[in-house]
Coordinates of C-alpha atoms and ligand atoms in Angstrom, one line a residue:
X19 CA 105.1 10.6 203.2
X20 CA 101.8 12.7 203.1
X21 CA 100.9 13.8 199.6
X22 CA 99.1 17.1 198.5
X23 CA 97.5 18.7 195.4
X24 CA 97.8 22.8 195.1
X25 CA 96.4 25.0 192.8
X26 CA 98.7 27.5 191.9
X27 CA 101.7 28.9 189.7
X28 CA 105.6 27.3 191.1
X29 CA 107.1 30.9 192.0
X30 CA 104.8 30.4 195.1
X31 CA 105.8 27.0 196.0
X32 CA 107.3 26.8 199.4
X33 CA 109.8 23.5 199.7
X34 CA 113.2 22.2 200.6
X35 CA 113.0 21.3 196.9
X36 CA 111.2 22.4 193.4
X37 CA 111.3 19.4 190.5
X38 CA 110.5 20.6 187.3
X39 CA 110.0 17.8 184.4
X40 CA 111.2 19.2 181.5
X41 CA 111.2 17.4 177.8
X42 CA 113.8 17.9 175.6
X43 CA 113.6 21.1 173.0
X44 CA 110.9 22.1 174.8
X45 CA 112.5 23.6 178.6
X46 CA 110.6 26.4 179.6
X47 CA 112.3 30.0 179.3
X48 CA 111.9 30.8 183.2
X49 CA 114.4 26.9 183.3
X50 CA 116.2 27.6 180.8
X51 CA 117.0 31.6 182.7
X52 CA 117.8 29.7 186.0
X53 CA 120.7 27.6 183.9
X54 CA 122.1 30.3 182.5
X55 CA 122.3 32.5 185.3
X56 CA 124.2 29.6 187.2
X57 CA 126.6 29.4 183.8
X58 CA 125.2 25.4 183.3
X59 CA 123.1 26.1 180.3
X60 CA 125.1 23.4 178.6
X61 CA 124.6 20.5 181.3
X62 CA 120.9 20.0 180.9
X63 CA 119.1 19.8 177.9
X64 CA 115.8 17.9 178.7
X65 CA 117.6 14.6 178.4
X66 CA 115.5 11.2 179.6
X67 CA 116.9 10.4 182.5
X68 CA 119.0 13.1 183.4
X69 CA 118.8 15.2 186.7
X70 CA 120.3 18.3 187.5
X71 CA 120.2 19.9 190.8
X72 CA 120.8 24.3 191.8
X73 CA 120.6 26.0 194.8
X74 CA 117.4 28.6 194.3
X75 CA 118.5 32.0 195.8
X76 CA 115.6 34.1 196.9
X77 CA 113.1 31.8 196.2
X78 CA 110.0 30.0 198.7
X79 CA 112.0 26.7 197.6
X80 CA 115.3 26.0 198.1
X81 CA 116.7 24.3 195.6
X82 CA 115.6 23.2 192.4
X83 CA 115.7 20.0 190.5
X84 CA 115.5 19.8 186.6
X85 CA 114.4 16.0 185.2
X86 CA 114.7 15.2 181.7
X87 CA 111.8 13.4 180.1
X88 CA 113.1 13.1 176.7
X89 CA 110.9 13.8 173.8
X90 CA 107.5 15.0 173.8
X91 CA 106.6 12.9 171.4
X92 CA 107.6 9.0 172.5
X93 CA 107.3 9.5 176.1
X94 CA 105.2 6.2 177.4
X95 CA 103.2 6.9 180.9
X96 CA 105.8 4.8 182.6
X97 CA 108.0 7.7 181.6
X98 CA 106.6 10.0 184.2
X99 CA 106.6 7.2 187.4
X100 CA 110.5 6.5 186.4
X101 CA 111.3 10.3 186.0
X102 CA 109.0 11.2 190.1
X103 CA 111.3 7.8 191.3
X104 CA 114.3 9.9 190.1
X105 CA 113.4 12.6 191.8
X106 CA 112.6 10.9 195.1
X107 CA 115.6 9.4 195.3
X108 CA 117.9 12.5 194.3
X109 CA 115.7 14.1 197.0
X110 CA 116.6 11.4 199.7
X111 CA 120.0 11.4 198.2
X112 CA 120.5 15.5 199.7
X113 CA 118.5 14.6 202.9
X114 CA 115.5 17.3 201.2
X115 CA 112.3 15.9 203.1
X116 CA 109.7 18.7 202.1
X117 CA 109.5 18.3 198.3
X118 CA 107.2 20.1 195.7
X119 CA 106.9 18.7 191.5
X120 CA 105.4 20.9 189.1
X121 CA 103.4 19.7 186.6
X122 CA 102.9 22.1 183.8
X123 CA 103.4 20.4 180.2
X124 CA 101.5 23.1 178.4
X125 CA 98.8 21.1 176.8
X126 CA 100.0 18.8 173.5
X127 CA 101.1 15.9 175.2
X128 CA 100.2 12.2 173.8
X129 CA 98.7 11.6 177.6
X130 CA 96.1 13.7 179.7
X131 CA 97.5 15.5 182.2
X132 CA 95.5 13.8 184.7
X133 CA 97.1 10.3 183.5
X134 CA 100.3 11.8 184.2
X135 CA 99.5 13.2 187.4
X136 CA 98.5 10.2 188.3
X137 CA 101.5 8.5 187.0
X138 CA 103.9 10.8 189.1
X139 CA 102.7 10.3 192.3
X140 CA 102.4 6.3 191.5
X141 CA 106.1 6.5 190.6
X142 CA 106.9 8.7 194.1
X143 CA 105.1 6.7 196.5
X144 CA 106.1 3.5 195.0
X145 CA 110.0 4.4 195.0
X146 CA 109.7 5.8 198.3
X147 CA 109.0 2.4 200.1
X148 CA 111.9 0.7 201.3
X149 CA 111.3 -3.0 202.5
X150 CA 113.7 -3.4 205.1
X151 CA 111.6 -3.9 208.1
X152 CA 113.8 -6.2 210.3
X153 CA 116.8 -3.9 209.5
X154 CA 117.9 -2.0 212.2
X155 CA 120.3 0.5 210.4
X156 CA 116.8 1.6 208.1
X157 CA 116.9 3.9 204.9
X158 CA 113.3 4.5 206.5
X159 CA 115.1 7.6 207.7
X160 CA 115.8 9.0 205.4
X161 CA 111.7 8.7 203.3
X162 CA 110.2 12.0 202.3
X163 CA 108.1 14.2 205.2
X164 CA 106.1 16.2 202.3
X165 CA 105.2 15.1 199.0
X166 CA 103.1 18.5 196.9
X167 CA 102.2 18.7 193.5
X168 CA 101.3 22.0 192.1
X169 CA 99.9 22.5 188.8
X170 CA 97.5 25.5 187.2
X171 CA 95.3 22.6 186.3
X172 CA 92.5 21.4 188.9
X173 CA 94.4 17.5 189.1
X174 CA 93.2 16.9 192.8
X175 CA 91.1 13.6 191.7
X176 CA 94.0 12.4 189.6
X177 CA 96.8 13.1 192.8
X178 CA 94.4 11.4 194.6
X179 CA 93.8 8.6 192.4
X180 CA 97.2 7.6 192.2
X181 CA 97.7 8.1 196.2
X182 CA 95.1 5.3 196.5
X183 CA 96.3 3.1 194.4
X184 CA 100.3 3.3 195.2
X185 CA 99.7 3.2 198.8
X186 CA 97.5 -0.2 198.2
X187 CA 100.2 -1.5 196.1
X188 CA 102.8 -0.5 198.7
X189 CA 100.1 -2.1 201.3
X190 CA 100.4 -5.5 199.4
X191 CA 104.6 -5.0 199.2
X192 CA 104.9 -4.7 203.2
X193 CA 102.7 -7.3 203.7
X194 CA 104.2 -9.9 201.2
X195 CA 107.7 -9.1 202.2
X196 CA 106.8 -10.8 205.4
X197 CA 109.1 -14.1 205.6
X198 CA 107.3 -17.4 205.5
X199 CA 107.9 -18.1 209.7
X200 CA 105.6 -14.6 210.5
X201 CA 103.4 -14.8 207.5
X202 CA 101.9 -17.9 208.1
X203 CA 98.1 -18.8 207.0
X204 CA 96.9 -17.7 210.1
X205 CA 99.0 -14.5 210.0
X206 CA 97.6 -13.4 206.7
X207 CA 94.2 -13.8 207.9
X208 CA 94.3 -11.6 211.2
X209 CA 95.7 -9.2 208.3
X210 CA 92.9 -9.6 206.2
X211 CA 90.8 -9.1 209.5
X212 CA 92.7 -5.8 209.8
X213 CA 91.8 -4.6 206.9
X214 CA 88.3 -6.4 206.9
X215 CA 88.0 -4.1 210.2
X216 CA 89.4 -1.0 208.9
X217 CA 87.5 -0.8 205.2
X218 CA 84.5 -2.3 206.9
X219 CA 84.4 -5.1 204.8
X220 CA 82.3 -8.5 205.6
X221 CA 84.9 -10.9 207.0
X222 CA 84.9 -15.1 207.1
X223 CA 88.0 -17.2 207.6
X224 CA 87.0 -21.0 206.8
X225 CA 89.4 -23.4 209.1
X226 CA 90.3 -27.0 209.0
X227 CA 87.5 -28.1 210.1
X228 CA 85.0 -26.3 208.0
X229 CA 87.4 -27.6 204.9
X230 CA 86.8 -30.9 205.6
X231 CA 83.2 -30.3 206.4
X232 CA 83.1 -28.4 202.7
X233 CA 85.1 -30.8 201.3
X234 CA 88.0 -28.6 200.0
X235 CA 90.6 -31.3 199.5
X236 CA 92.7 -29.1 197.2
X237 CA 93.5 -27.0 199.7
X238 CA 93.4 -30.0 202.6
X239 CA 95.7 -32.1 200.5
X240 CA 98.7 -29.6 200.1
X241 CA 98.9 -28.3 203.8
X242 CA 98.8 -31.6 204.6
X243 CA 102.6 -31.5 205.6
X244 CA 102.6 -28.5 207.2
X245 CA 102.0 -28.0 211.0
X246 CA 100.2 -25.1 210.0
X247 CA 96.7 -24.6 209.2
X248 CA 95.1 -23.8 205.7
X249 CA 92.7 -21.5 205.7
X250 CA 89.8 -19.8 203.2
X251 CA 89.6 -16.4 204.1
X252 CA 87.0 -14.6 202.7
X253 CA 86.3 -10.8 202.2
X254 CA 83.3 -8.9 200.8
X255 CA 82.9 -5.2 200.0
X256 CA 79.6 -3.8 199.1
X257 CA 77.6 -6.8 200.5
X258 CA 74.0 -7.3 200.1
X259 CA 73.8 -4.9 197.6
X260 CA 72.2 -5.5 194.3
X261 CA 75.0 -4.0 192.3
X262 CA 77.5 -6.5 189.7
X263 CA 79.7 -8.6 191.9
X264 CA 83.0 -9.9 190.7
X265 CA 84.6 -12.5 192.8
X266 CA 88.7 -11.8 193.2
X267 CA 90.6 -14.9 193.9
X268 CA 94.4 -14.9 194.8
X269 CA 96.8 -18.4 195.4
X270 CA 97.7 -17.7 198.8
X271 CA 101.0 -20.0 199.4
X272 CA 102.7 -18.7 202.2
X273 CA 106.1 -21.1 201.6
X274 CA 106.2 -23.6 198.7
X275 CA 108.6 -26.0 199.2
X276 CA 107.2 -27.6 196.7
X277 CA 106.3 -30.8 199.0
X278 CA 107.6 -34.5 198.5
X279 CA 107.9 -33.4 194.6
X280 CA 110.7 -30.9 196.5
X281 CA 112.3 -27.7 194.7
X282 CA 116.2 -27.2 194.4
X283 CA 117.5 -25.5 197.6
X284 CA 118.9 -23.1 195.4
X285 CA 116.7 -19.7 195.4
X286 CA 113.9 -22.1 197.5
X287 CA 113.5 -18.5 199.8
X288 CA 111.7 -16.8 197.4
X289 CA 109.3 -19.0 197.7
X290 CA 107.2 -17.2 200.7
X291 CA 106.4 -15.0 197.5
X292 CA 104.2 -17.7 196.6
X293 CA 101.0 -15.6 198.6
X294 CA 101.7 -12.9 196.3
X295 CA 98.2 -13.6 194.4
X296 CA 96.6 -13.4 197.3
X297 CA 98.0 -10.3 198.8
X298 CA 97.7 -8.7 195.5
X299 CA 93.5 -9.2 196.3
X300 CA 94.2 -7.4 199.6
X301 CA 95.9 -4.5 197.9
X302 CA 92.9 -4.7 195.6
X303 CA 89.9 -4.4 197.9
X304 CA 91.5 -1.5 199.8
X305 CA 91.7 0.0 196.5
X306 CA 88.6 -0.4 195.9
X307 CA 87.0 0.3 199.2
X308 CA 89.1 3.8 199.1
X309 CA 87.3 4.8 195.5
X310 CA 84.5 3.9 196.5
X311 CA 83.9 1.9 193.2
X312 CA 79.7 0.6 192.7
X313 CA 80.5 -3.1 192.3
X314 CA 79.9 -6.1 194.2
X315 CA 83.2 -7.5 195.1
X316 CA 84.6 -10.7 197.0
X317 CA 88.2 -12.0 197.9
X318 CA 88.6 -15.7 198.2
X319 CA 92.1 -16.3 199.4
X320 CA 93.1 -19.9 199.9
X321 CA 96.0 -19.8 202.1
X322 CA 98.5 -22.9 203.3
X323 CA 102.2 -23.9 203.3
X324 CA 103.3 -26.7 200.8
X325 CA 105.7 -28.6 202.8
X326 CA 107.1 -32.5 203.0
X327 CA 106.7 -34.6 205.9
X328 CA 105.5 -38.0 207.2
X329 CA 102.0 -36.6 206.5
X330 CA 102.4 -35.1 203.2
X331 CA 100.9 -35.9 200.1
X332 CA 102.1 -38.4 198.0
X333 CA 102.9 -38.2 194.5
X334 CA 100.1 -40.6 192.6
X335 CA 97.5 -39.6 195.4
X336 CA 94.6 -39.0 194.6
X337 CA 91.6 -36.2 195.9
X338 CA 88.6 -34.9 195.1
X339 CA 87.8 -31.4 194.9
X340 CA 85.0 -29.3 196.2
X341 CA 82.9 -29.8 192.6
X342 CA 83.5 -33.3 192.7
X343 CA 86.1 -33.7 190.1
X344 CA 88.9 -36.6 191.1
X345 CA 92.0 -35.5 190.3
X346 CA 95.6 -37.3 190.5
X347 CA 98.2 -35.5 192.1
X348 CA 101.4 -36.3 190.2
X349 CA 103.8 -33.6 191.3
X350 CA 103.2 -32.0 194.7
X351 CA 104.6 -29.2 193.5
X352 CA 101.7 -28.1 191.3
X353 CA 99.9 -27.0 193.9
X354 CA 98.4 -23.9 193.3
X355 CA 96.2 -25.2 190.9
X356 CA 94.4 -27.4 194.0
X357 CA 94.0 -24.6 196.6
X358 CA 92.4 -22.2 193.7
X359 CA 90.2 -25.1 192.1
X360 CA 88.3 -25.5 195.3
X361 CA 87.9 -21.6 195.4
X362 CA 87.1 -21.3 192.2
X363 CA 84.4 -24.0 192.4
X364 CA 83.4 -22.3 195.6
X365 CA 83.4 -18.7 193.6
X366 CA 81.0 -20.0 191.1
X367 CA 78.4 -20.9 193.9
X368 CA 78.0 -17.4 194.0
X369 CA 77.4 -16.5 190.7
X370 CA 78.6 -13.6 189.8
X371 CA 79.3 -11.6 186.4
X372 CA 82.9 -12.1 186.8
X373 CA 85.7 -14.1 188.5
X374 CA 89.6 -12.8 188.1
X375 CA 92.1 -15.1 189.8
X376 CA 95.8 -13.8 189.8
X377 CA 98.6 -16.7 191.0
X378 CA 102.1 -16.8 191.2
X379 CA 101.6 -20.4 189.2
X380 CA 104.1 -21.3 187.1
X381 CA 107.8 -21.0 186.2
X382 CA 106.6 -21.8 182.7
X383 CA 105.1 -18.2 182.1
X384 CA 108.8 -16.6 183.3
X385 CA 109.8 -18.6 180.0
X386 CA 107.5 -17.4 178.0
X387 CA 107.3 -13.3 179.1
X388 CA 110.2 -13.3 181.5
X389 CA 110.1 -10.7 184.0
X390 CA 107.6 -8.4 181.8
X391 CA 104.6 -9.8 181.6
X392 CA 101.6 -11.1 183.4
X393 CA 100.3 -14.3 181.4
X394 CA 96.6 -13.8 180.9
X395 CA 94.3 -16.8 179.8
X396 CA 90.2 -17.1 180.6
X397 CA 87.1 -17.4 179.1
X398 CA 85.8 -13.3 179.3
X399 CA 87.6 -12.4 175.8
X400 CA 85.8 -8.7 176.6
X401 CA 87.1 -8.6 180.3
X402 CA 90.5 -10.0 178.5
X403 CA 90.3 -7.0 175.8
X404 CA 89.9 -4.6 178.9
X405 CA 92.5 -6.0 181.3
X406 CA 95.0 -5.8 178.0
X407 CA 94.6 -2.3 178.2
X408 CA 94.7 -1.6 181.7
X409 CA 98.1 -3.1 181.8
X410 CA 99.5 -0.5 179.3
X411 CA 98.2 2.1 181.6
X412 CA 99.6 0.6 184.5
X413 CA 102.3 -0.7 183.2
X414 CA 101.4 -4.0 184.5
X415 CA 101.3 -5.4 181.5
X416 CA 99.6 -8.5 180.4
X417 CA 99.7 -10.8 177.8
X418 CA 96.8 -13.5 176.3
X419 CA 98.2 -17.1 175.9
X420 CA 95.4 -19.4 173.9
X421 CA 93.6 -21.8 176.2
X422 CA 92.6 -24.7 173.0
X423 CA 90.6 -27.7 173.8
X424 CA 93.9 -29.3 173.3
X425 CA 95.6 -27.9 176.2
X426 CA 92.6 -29.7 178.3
X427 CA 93.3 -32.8 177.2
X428 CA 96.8 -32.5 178.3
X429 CA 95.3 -32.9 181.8
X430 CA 93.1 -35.4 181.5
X431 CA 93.7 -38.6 184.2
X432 CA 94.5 -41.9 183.8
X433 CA 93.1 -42.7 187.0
X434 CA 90.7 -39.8 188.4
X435 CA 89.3 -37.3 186.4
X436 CA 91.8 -35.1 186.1
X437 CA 95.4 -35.1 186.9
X438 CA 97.8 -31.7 188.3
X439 CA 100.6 -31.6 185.5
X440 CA 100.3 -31.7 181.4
X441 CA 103.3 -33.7 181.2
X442 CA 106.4 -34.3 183.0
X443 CA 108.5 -32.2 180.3
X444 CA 106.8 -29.4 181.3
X445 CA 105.7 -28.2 177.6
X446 CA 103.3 -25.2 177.7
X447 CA 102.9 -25.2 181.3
X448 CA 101.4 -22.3 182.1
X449 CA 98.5 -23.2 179.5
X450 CA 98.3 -26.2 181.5
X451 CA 97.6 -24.9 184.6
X452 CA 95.4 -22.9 183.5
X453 CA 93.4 -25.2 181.7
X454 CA 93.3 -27.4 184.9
X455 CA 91.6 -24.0 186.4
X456 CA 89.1 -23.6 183.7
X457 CA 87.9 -27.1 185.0
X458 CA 86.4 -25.5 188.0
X459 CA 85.0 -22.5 187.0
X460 CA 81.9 -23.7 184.5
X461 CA 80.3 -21.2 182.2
X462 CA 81.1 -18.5 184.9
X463 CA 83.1 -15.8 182.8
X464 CA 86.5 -15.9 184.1
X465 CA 89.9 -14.7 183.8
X466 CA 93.4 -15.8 185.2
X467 CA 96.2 -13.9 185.8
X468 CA 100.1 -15.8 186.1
X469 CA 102.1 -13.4 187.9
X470 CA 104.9 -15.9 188.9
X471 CA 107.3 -13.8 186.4
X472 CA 106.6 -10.1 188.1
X473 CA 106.0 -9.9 191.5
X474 CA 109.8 -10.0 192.8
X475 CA 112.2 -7.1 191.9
X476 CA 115.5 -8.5 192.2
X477 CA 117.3 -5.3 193.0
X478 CA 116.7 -1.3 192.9
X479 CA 115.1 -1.3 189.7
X480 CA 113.5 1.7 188.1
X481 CA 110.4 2.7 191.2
X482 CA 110.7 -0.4 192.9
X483 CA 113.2 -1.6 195.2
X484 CA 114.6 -5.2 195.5
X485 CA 111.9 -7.7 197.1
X486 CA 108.5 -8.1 196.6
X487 CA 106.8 -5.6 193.6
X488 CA 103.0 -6.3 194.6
X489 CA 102.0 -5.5 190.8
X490 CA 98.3 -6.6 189.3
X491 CA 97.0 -3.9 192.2
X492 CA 97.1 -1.1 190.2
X493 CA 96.1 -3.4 187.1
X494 CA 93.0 -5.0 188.7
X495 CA 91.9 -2.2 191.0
X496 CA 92.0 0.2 187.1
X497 CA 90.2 -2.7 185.6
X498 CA 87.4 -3.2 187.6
X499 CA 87.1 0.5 187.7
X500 CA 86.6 0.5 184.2
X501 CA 85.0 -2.5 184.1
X502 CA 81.9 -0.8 186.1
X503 CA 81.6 2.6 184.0
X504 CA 81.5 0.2 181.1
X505 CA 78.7 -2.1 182.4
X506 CA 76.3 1.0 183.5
Ligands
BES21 N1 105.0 -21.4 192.9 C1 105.5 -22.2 191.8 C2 105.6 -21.4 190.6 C3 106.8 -20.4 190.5 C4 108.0 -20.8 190.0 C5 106.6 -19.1 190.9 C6 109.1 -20.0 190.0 C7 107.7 -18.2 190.9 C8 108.9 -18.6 190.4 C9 104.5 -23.3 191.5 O1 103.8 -23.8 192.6 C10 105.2 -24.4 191.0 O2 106.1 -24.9 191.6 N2 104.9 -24.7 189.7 C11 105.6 -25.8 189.0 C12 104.6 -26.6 188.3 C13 105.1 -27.8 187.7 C14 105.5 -28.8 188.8 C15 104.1 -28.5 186.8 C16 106.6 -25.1 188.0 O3 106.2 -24.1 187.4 O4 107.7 -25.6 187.9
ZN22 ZN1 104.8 -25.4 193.6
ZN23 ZN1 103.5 -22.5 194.2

């Protein structure tokens, strides 16, 4: 779907199809004309969530499409992605490819205008991805040629803002719905080669070998029963310059079968989500890379299956990680914790002003937020402050769990250092695991992300479709846009 900005009043937009957002007891006169003159007056009052499509005689555009916003006053930003989904798919629905939305709200809303822009094509291109890439029979067919928005209002930068950042999110979703036998470590770094090639980004993939020379045995430990490699791929935007540099770091399981510790069988599948973290940092950098933003950025994404075998480790073994720490593996199934400690320990080599890490690490935090919330923990409480917000803009929203001294002690070992689980009941495990984290990231300010509770949709719900949702890209790529005009 291409996606345009015009400058100019609707009676000159030329489209299969004219949406007009419209609150309720506020429809414009020329709307509320067009009812009346088809005898529906009655069927559409500005409703939230209503459609109602006409036929437009005499017009550029076809037909028109009313959506109902609801009241003026208690309309969230989400409310304008949900209400551009509805209209995509009442679009698709009448096989109208060539679509136009006007955006006039005359002035006193609660949000900018070029928030909202922004928020309408975020909600278009998002519900216009379907994920059904192995289907033969595709619903591809039936996607949107023409996406224009029209407004009085010079909104270019916003239309163009929420382009970027939609079509990196949808970037992450393609490649994350990849099943574990493509998407294999190796596969997901020729993709962040692709991407290295086409952003121009710097580009290193660390191997096997180079592990073992480094002495990552996090990562080494839990691909040990895969025949597949692990990998530390490694992507830098803005190198070399002298600008702040925050290193991104994403868990990067591409199947966790949870090892010898093994998961139930039932709903096992979803686990090739478990690179979601990762992929989430691709979406980022393109992001990024496409705005242009003045930072310093890195991608560390530690990337191996978790699987059992003859070679596998064992519960009780135990390794020592790339800053030295010993640490006792108890359940093999904790593993995301030892492929991001190395990184993390390698991220801090760097030094740099910030390091976000976003993992899909714990069943714990879909306890504690269910399918709502991103669980936030770190050490940066202004980063944290910052992120909070950028989740209410996004509606990616996140939410700060404590990370007490106590929590730390839960993961002290009895025979290494350190040991992967705070107890075998599972109590606060996602504070846990992120305690375990804090271990290897020193006094460099940090913050964690849990995504484990938001990454799958598990059907047609709202702007995404079911499968993988690839949110934290439009909440990180915000933040760190933020995060720079802050630090000038
Ligand atoms: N990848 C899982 C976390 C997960 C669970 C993500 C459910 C999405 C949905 C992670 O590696 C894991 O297995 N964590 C364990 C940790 C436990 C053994 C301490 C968990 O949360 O059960
Ligand atoms: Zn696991
Ligand atoms: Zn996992």
């Amino acid at each position: 779907m291409k996606v345009e900005f015009a400058r100019k009043d609707f009676g000159s937009v030329s489209a299969d199809l004219l949406v007009v957002p419209c609150f309720k007891g506020k429809i414009p006169a020329w709307v509320h004309a067009e009812l009346l003159r088809a005898g529906v007056e009655k069927d559409f009052a500005g409703d939230k969530g209503r459609a109602y499509m006409l036929p437009a005689k005499g017009k550029p555009y076809k037909r028109l499409m009313f959506i109902g916003l609801g009241r003026e006053k208690t309309i969230e930003l989400d409310g304008f992605r949900l209400a551009a989904a509805k209209a995509v798919r009442g679009a698709r629905g009448a096989r109208l490819k060539d679509v136009a939305i006007w955006l006039d709200f005359n002035g006193a809303m609660r949000h900018s205008e070029k928030d909202v822009a922004t928020a309408v094509v975020e909600g278009a291109i998002l519900s216009d991805l379907k994920l059904e890439p192995y289907k033969k029979k595709k619903k591809e067919e039936r996607k949107l040629d023409r996406l224009v928005l029209v407004s009085k209002l010079d909104l270019a930068a916003a239309v163009k803002e929420g382009v970027v950042l939609a079509e990196s999110q949808n970037y992450a979703r393609l490649v994350s719905v990849e099943p574990a036998n493509i998407m294999t470590p190796k596969k997901l770094a020729e993709t962040a080669k692709a991407l290295a090639r086409e952003y121009g980004f710097g580009f290193r993939v660390m191997g096997k070998n180079e592990l073992e020379k480094k002495g990552m045995n996090g990562i080494l430990a839990v691909s040990r029963g895969s025949v597949q490699e692990p990998v530390l791929i490694e992507l830098r935007y803005n190198d070399g310059k002298k600008l702040p540099h925050v290193v991104l770091v994403g868990k990067g399981i591409t199947f966790d079968s949870g090892g010898i510790s093994i998961k139930p069988s039932k709903g096992m599948d979803t686990m090739k989500f478990d690179k979601c973290g990762a992929v989430m940092m691709l979406g980022v950098m393109r992001a990024v890379a496409e705005m242009k933003l003045p930072l310093k950025i890195t991608a560390l994404m530690p990337a191996t299956e978790n699987m059992p075998s003859g070679s596998a480790t064992k519960p009780g073994d135990i390794v020592r990680m790339y800053n030295g720490k010993t640490v006792e593996i108890l359940n093999t199934d904790a593993e995301g914790r030892l492929i991001l400690g190395d990184a993390l320990a390698y991220a801090v080599e760097a030094k740099p002003n910030l390091i976000i890490d976003a993992a899909t690490l714990t069943g714990a935090v879909l306890i504690v937020l269910g399918k709502h919330g991103i669980g936030m923990l770190g050490t940066d409480k202004g980063a944290m402050k910052e992120m909070y917000d950028c989740g209410l803009e996004t509606q990616e929203k996140v939410w700060e769990l404590p990370l007490w001294k106590e929590y730390s002690e839960m993961i002290k070992g009895d025979y290494a250092d350190l040991k992967n689980i705070g107890s075998e009941s599972g109590e606060a495990g996602t504070i846990t695991a992120a305690a375990f984290l804090k271990e290897f990231v020193g006094s460099t300010p940090w913050v964690h992300l849990d995504v484990a509770g938001v990454e799958w949709s598990d059907g047609d719900l709202g702007y995404f479709c079911k499968g993988p949702t690839g949110k934290g890209v439009r909440l990180v790529a915000t933040f760190l846009k933020e995060w720079c005009v802050k630090r000038k």
